[in-house]
Amino acid sequence: MNEIALRLAQHVRSATFGGGDLALVLNQLAVAGKLIARELSQAALVGRLGDAGRINVQGEVVKKLDLWANDVVVRALDASDLVGIVVSEELDEPLYLGEGPYVVCIDPVDGSSNLDINGIVGTIFSVRRRRGAGRETMAADAVQPGSAQVAAGYIMYGPSTVLVYTAGQGVHGFTLEPTIGEFIHSHEDVCIPSRGRIYSVNEGNAPVWQPGIGRYVEYLRAHDKSTGRPYTARYVGSMVADIHRTLLEGGIFLYPAVMGADGRASGKLRLQYEAAPMGFLVEQAGGRASTGGERILDVQPQVPHQRVPVMIGSGEDVVLAEDFVAGRR
């Protein structure tokens, strides 16, 4: 067993939710990450860039690498014999793999709009235990709240490939050493600062943000040395990249609800394989994850691809954002 599997096994062996089998699932995700990192490095040379000519269940254009990476992750999980159900951004319905005890929710290539410009992308994963057995329990197993997660994390493909995960006992990071093809432990017990100086949000949506967000962003931009303002705006367009920076440097990542033509606010990011795993990870690092009105991990999904508003980051920054949304500021 390589170093990352050994470290993962060490962290999960004493946990109440499982033992070495969880480490093996996470190790398979790491294997898939290595394969995706290798493919990304040569995607432009092997014709893997560009659109796949289809639209996914979210109504989004699917990239060729989205489909390829989805297949790689599903095959890796299937090979573990421990994953019974996969919920993926690229699959219309949950996929039944067998009687394995785990449900894994994945976004195979987060930020895939960055692929054609050689931008940073990532893989997000969330692991839960199945509540039943057989195909008849798939519907219930696929819509467990974030509080049911036993592990979550992401793999970021940038200047280096980094795997960051939590199994409910803090947050740890590994960096892929390409010459030996192994993940090496590089970030021990990651703790997010209680407050940061950076905010990440797609300001192109400002005209349709839910009430309070515009005033909050204006507050962050205002100059006031006593409160450490203004904040600096940084937005990559890949949740993995923006959360990774927020996790290490503090601040807040926002993808607030937007107002529709019917006057109703709705979120953009998917709960099961984007908001919930990132929320679990950041909370384990000492941060906070909110929809603006409730804790993300407490949201009970109704469907596998449910969307929610997102405010994730340093505790003090998220609390302040919640105050603006609630009209307390």
JSON list of N, CA and C in Angstrom, two decimals, residues 226-258:
[
{"chain": "A", "resi": 226, "resn": "SER", "atom": "N", "xyz": [-9.30, 49.91, 9.90]},
{"chain": "A", "resi": 226, "resn": "SER", "atom": "CA", "xyz": [-9.61, 49.32, 11.21]},
{"chain": "A", "resi": 226, "resn": "SER", "atom": "C", "xyz": [-10.27, 47.95, 11.10]},
{"chain": "A", "resi": 227, "resn": "THR", "atom": "N", "xyz": [-10.91, 47.69, 9.96]},
{"chain": "A", "resi": 227, "resn": "THR", "atom": "CA", "xyz": [-11.55, 46.38, 9.76]},
{"chain": "A", "resi": 227, "resn": "THR", "atom": "C", "xyz": [-10.87, 45.56, 8.67]},
{"chain": "A", "resi": 228, "resn": "GLY", "atom": "N", "xyz": [-9.69, 46.00, 8.26]},
{"chain": "A", "resi": 228, "resn": "GLY", "atom": "CA", "xyz": [-8.92, 45.23, 7.29]},
{"chain": "A", "resi": 228, "resn": "GLY", "atom": "C", "xyz": [-9.48, 45.27, 5.88]},
{"chain": "A", "resi": 229, "resn": "ARG", "atom": "N", "xyz": [-10.20, 46.31, 5.55]},
{"chain": "A", "resi": 229, "resn": "ARG", "atom": "CA", "xyz": [-10.74, 46.43, 4.20]},
{"chain": "A", "resi": 229, "resn": "ARG", "atom": "C", "xyz": [-9.98, 47.51, 3.42]},
{"chain": "A", "resi": 230, "resn": "PRO", "atom": "N", "xyz": [-9.98, 47.38, 2.10]},
{"chain": "A", "resi": 230, "resn": "PRO", "atom": "CA", "xyz": [-10.82, 46.50, 1.27]},
{"chain": "A", "resi": 230, "resn": "PRO", "atom": "C", "xyz": [-10.25, 45.09, 1.16]},
{"chain": "A", "resi": 231, "resn": "TYR", "atom": "N", "xyz": [-11.13, 44.14, 0.84]},
{"chain": "A", "resi": 231, "resn": "TYR", "atom": "CA", "xyz": [-10.73, 42.79, 0.50]},
{"chain": "A", "resi": 231, "resn": "TYR", "atom": "C", "xyz": [-10.28, 42.79, -0.96]},
{"chain": "A", "resi": 232, "resn": "THR", "atom": "N", "xyz": [-9.49, 41.81, -1.33]},
{"chain": "A", "resi": 232, "resn": "THR", "atom": "CA", "xyz": [-9.06, 41.63, -2.71]},
{"chain": "A", "resi": 232, "resn": "THR", "atom": "C", "xyz": [-9.96, 40.61, -3.39]},
{"chain": "A", "resi": 233, "resn": "ALA", "atom": "N", "xyz": [-10.37, 40.90, -4.62]},
{"chain": "A", "resi": 233, "resn": "ALA", "atom": "CA", "xyz": [-11.21, 39.96, -5.38]},
{"chain": "A", "resi": 233, "resn": "ALA", "atom": "C", "xyz": [-10.32, 38.98, -6.14]},
{"chain": "A", "resi": 234, "resn": "ARG", "atom": "N", "xyz": [-10.62, 37.70, -6.00]},
{"chain": "A", "resi": 234, "resn": "ARG", "atom": "CA", "xyz": [-9.93, 36.64, -6.75]},
{"chain": "A", "resi": 234, "resn": "ARG", "atom": "C", "xyz": [-10.98, 35.61, -7.15]},
{"chain": "A", "resi": 235, "resn": "TYR", "atom": "N", "xyz": [-11.11, 35.35, -8.44]},
{"chain": "A", "resi": 235, "resn": "TYR", "atom": "CA", "xyz": [-12.11, 34.38, -8.90]},
{"chain": "A", "resi": 235, "resn": "TYR", "atom": "C", "xyz": [-11.57, 33.61, -10.09]},
{"chain": "A", "resi": 236, "resn": "VAL", "atom": "N", "xyz": [-11.39, 32.30, -9.91]},
{"chain": "A", "resi": 236, "resn": "VAL", "atom": "CA", "xyz": [-10.80, 31.45, -10.94]},
{"chain": "A", "resi": 236, "resn": "VAL", "atom": "C", "xyz": [-11.87, 30.86, -11.87]},
{"chain": "A", "resi": 237, "resn": "GLY", "atom": "N", "xyz": [-13.06, 30.62, -11.33]},
{"chain": "A", "resi": 237, "resn": "GLY", "atom": "CA", "xyz": [-14.09, 29.95, -12.12]},
{"chain": "A", "resi": 237, "resn": "GLY", "atom": "C", "xyz": [-14.04, 28.46, -11.97]},
{"chain": "A", "resi": 238, "resn": "SER", "atom": "N", "xyz": [-13.23, 27.97, -11.06]},
{"chain": "A", "resi": 238, "resn": "SER", "atom": "CA", "xyz": [-13.20, 26.56, -10.66]},
{"chain": "A", "resi": 238, "resn": "SER", "atom": "C", "xyz": [-13.36, 26.55, -9.15]},
{"chain": "A", "resi": 239, "resn": "MET", "atom": "N", "xyz": [-14.41, 25.91, -8.66]},
{"chain": "A", "resi": 239, "resn": "MET", "atom": "CA", "xyz": [-14.65, 25.90, -7.22]},
{"chain": "A", "resi": 239, "resn": "MET", "atom": "C", "xyz": [-13.46, 25.31, -6.47]},
{"chain": "A", "resi": 240, "resn": "VAL", "atom": "N", "xyz": [-12.85, 24.28, -7.04]},
{"chain": "A", "resi": 240, "resn": "VAL", "atom": "CA", "xyz": [-11.70, 23.65, -6.40]},
{"chain": "A", "resi": 240, "resn": "VAL", "atom": "C", "xyz": [-10.58, 24.66, -6.18]},
{"chain": "A", "resi": 241, "resn": "ALA", "atom": "N", "xyz": [-10.24, 25.42, -7.21]},
{"chain": "A", "resi": 241, "resn": "ALA", "atom": "CA", "xyz": [-9.15, 26.38, -7.10]},
{"chain": "A", "resi": 241, "resn": "ALA", "atom": "C", "xyz": [-9.49, 27.49, -6.11]},
{"chain": "A", "resi": 242, "resn": "ASP", "atom": "N", "xyz": [-10.72, 28.00, -6.18]},
{"chain": "A", "resi": 242, "resn": "ASP", "atom": "CA", "xyz": [-11.10, 29.09, -5.29]},
{"chain": "A", "resi": 242, "resn": "ASP", "atom": "C", "xyz": [-11.20, 28.62, -3.84]},
{"chain": "A", "resi": 243, "resn": "ILE", "atom": "N", "xyz": [-11.72, 27.42, -3.61]},
{"chain": "A", "resi": 243, "resn": "ILE", "atom": "CA", "xyz": [-11.81, 26.90, -2.24]},
{"chain": "A", "resi": 243, "resn": "ILE", "atom": "C", "xyz": [-10.42, 26.58, -1.70]},
{"chain": "A", "resi": 244, "resn": "HIS", "atom": "N", "xyz": [-9.53, 26.06, -2.55]},
{"chain": "A", "resi": 244, "resn": "HIS", "atom": "CA", "xyz": [-8.18, 25.73, -2.09]},
{"chain": "A", "resi": 244, "resn": "HIS", "atom": "C", "xyz": [-7.47, 26.99, -1.58]},
{"chain": "A", "resi": 245, "resn": "ARG", "atom": "N", "xyz": [-7.56, 28.07, -2.33]},
{"chain": "A", "resi": 245, "resn": "ARG", "atom": "CA", "xyz": [-6.95, 29.32, -1.87]},
{"chain": "A", "resi": 245, "resn": "ARG", "atom": "C", "xyz": [-7.61, 29.81, -0.58]},
{"chain": "A", "resi": 246, "resn": "THR", "atom": "N", "xyz": [-8.94, 29.74, -0.53]},
{"chain": "A", "resi": 246, "resn": "THR", "atom": "CA", "xyz": [-9.67, 30.19, 0.66]},
{"chain": "A", "resi": 246, "resn": "THR", "atom": "C", "xyz": [-9.29, 29.35, 1.87]},
{"chain": "A", "resi": 247, "resn": "LEU", "atom": "N", "xyz": [-9.14, 28.05, 1.68]},
{"chain": "A", "resi": 247, "resn": "LEU", "atom": "CA", "xyz": [-8.78, 27.15, 2.77]},
{"chain": "A", "resi": 247, "resn": "LEU", "atom": "C", "xyz": [-7.42, 27.52, 3.35]},
{"chain": "A", "resi": 248, "resn": "LEU", "atom": "N", "xyz": [-6.48, 27.87, 2.50]},
{"chain": "A", "resi": 248, "resn": "LEU", "atom": "CA", "xyz": [-5.12, 28.14, 2.96]},
{"chain": "A", "resi": 248, "resn": "LEU", "atom": "C", "xyz": [-4.92, 29.58, 3.43]},
{"chain": "A", "resi": 249, "resn": "GLU", "atom": "N", "xyz": [-5.61, 30.53, 2.79]},
{"chain": "A", "resi": 249, "resn": "GLU", "atom": "CA", "xyz": [-5.36, 31.94, 3.08]},
{"chain": "A", "resi": 249, "resn": "GLU", "atom": "C", "xyz": [-6.51, 32.63, 3.79]},
{"chain": "A", "resi": 250, "resn": "GLY", "atom": "N", "xyz": [-7.66, 31.98, 3.87]},
{"chain": "A", "resi": 250, "resn": "GLY", "atom": "CA", "xyz": [-8.80, 32.60, 4.51]},
{"chain": "A", "resi": 250, "resn": "GLY", "atom": "C", "xyz": [-9.60, 33.46, 3.55]},
{"chain": "A", "resi": 251, "resn": "GLY", "atom": "N", "xyz": [-10.74, 33.97, 4.02]},
{"chain": "A", "resi": 251, "resn": "GLY", "atom": "CA", "xyz": [-11.62, 34.76, 3.19]},
{"chain": "A", "resi": 251, "resn": "GLY", "atom": "C", "xyz": [-12.92, 34.01, 2.94]},
{"chain": "A", "resi": 252, "resn": "ILE", "atom": "N", "xyz": [-13.58, 34.32, 1.84]},
{"chain": "A", "resi": 252, "resn": "ILE", "atom": "CA", "xyz": [-14.88, 33.73, 1.58]},
{"chain": "A", "resi": 252, "resn": "ILE", "atom": "C", "xyz": [-15.07, 33.45, 0.10]},
{"chain": "A", "resi": 253, "resn": "PHE", "atom": "N", "xyz": [-15.68, 32.29, -0.20]},
{"chain": "A", "resi": 253, "resn": "PHE", "atom": "CA", "xyz": [-16.10, 31.92, -1.54]},
{"chain": "A", "resi": 253, "resn": "PHE", "atom": "C", "xyz": [-17.61, 32.01, -1.57]},
{"chain": "A", "resi": 254, "resn": "LEU", "atom": "N", "xyz": [-18.13, 32.74, -2.55]},
{"chain": "A", "resi": 254, "resn": "LEU", "atom": "CA", "xyz": [-19.57, 32.96, -2.66]},
{"chain": "A", "resi": 254, "resn": "LEU", "atom": "C", "xyz": [-20.09, 32.49, -4.01]},
{"chain": "A", "resi": 255, "resn": "TYR", "atom": "N", "xyz": [-21.17, 31.74, -3.98]},
{"chain": "A", "resi": 255, "resn": "TYR", "atom": "CA", "xyz": [-21.97, 31.55, -5.19]},
{"chain": "A", "resi": 255, "resn": "TYR", "atom": "C", "xyz": [-23.42, 31.69, -4.74]},
{"chain": "A", "resi": 256, "resn": "PRO", "atom": "N", "xyz": [-23.86, 32.94, -4.54]},
{"chain": "A", "resi": 256, "resn": "PRO", "atom": "CA", "xyz": [-25.17, 33.19, -3.95]},
{"chain": "A", "resi": 256, "resn": "PRO", "atom": "C", "xyz": [-26.30, 32.83, -4.90]},
{"chain": "A", "resi": 257, "resn": "ALA", "atom": "N", "xyz": [-27.50, 32.76, -4.34]},
{"chain": "A", "resi": 257, "resn": "ALA", "atom": "CA", "xyz": [-28.68, 32.55, -5.15]},
{"chain": "A", "resi": 257, "resn": "ALA", "atom": "C", "xyz": [-28.88, 33.74, -6.09]},
{"chain": "A", "resi": 258, "resn": "VAL", "atom": "N", "xyz": [-29.48, 33.46, -7.23]},
{"chain": "A", "resi": 258, "resn": "VAL", "atom": "CA", "xyz": [-29.82, 34.52, -8.18]},
{"chain": "A", "resi": 258, "resn": "VAL", "atom": "C", "xyz": [-31.33, 34.55, -8.33]}
]
